[in-house]
Structures are given as C-alpha cells and as structure tokens.
PDB file of C-alpha atoms in Angstrom:
ATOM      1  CA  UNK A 135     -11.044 -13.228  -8.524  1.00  0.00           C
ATOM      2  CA  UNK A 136     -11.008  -9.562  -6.830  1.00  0.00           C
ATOM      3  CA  UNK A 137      -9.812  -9.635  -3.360  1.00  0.00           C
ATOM      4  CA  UNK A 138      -8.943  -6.829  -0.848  1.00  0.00           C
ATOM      5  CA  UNK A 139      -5.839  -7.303   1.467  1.00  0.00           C
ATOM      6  CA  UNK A 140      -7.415  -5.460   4.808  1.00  0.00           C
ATOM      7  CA  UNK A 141      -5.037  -4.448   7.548  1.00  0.00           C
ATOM      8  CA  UNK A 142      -5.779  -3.492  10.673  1.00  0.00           C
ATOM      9  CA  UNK A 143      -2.970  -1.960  13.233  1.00  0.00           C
ATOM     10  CA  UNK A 144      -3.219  -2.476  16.519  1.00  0.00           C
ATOM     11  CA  UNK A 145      -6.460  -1.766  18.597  1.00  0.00           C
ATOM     12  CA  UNK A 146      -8.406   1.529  17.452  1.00  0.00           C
ATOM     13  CA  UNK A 147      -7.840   2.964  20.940  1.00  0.00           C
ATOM     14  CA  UNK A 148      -4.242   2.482  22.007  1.00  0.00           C
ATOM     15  CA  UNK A 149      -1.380   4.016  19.767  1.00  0.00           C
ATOM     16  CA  UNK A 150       1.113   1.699  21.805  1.00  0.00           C
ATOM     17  CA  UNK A 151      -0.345  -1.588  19.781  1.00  0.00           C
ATOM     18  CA  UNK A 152       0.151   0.199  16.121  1.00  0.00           C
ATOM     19  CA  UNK A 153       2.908  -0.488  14.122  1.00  0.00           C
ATOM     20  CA  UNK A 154       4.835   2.580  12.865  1.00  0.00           C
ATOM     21  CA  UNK A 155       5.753   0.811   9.470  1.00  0.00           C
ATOM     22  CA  UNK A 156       5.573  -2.208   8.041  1.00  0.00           C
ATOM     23  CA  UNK A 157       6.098  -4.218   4.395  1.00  0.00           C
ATOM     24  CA  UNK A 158       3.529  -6.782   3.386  1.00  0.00           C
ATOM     25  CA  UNK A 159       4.248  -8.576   0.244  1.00  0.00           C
ATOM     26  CA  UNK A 160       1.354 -11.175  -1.446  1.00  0.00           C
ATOM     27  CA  UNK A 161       3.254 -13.979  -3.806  1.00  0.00           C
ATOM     28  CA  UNK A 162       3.706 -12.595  -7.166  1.00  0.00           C
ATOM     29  CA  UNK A 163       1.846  -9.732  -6.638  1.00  0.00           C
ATOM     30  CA  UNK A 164       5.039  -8.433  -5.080  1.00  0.00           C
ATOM     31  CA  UNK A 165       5.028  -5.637  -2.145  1.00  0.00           C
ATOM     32  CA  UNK A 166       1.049  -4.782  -1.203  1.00  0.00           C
ATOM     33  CA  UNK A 167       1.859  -2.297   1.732  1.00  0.00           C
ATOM     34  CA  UNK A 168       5.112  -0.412   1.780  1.00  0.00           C
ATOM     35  CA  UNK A 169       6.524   1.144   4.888  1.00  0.00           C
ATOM     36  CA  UNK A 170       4.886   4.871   3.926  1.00  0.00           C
ATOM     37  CA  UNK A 171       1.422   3.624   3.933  1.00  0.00           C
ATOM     38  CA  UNK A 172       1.833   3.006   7.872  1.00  0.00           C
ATOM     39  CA  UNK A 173       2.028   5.310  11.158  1.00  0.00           C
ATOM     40  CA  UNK A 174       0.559   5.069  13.928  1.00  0.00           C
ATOM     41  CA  UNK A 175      -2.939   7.343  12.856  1.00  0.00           C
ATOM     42  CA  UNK A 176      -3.385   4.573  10.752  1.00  0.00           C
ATOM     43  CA  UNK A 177      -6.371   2.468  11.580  1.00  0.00           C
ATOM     44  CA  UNK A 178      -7.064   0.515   8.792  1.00  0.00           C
ATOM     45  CA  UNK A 179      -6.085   0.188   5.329  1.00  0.00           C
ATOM     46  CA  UNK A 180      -7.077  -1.925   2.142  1.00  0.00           C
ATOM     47  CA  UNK A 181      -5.920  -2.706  -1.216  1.00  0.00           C
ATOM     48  CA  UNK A 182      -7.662  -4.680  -3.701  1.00  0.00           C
ATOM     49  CA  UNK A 183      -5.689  -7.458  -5.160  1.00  0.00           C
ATOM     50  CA  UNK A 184      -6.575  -9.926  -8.163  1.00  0.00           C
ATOM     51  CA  UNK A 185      -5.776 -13.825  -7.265  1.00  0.00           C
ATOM     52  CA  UNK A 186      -6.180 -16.416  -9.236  1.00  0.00           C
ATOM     53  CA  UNK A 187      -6.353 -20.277  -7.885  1.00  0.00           C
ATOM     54  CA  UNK A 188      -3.340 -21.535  -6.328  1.00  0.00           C
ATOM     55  CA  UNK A 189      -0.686 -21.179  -3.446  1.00  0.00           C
ATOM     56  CA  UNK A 190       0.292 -17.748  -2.093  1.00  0.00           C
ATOM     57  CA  UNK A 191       2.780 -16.908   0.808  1.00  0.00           C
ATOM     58  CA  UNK A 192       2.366 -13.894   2.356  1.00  0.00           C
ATOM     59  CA  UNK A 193       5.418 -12.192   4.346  1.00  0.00           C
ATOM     60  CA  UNK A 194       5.534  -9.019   6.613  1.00  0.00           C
ATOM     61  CA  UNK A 195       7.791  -7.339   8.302  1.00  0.00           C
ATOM     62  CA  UNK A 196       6.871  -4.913  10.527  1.00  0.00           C
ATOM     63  CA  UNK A 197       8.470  -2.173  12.814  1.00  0.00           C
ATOM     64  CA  UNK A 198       6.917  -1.028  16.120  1.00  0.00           C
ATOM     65  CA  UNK A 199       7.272  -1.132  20.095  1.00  0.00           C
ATOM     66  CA  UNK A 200       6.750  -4.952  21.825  1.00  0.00           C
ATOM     67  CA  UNK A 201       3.233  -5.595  21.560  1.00  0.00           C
ATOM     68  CA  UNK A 202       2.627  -3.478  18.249  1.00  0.00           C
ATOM     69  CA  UNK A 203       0.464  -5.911  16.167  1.00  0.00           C
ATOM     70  CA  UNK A 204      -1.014  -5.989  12.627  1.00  0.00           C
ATOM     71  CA  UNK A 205      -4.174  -7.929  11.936  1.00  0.00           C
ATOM     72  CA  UNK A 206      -4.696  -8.812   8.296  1.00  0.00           C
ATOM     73  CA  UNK A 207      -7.573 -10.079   5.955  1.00  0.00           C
ATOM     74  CA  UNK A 208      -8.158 -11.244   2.698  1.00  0.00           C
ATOM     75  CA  UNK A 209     -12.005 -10.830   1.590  1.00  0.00           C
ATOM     76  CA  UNK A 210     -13.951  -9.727  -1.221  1.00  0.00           C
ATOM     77  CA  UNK A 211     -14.917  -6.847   1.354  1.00  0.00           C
ATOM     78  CA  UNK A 212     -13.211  -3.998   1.788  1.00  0.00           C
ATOM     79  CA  UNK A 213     -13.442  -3.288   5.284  1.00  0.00           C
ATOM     80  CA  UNK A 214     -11.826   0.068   5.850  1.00  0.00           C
ATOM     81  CA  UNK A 215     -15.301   1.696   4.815  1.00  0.00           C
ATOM     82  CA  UNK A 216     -16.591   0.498   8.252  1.00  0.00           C
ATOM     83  CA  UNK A 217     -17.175   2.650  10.855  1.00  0.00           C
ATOM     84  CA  UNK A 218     -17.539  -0.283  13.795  1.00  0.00           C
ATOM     85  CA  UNK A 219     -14.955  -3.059  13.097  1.00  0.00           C
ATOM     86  CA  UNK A 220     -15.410  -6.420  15.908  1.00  0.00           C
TER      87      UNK A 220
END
C-alpha cells in the first residue's frame, strides 16, 4: 500500500535537538531522505513511499550535536500538514 515516511527533528522549539543532516534509507526503496533535505529550520518532513507485505530494515545515519534526535513514522498520514504535532 501507500505509506508516508514522517520525520520529525528534534523538538519544534529548541534548534540544539535538530539534526543538521541526516540519510534515511527504507529496504529496497533505497535512500528516502538525503543529507540536503535536512537543517536545522527543518521541522518536519514526509515522503510517501509504496510497501508491499514483507520485511523492511530501515537505517539512518544522522549528523548533529549530542542530544540532536530524529523521530520517525510510517503511516498512511502525512503528518507534516499539521500545524499542532503531540
């Protein structure tokens, strides 16, 4: 089915928990995020993906200050339309 890969860096208030790039690759889908679509304006930002049943692995790398810190979710929502996020 249709999926969206939402990422969320660091807390909406506090630059010092956003990552300043980061890589997020989704099984054979391949890279999802590359380093250029992060900085630390960046609040939150999806990309719809198409998955299929089965196993995935999911690998990031990111690059940031100690305690930078993405949070990321795969839903059929695509949540960087929302104004209040919990």
């Amino acid at each position: 089915g249709d999926y969206f890969i939402n990422v969320i860096n660091g807390e909406e208030e506090s630059k010092d928990t956003k990552v300043s790039s980061a890589t997020i690759e989704l099984g054979s889908s391949g890279e999802v995020f590359s380093p250029s679509d992060f900085n630390k304006n960046v609040n939150v930002i999806s990309k719809s993906v198409h998955l299929t049943s089965g196993d995935y692995s999911l690998v990031t790398t990111t690059n940031g200050q100690p305690g930078s810190f993405l949070t990321i979710i795969i839903s059929t929502f695509d949540i960087s339309s929302y104004d209040d996020l919990p």
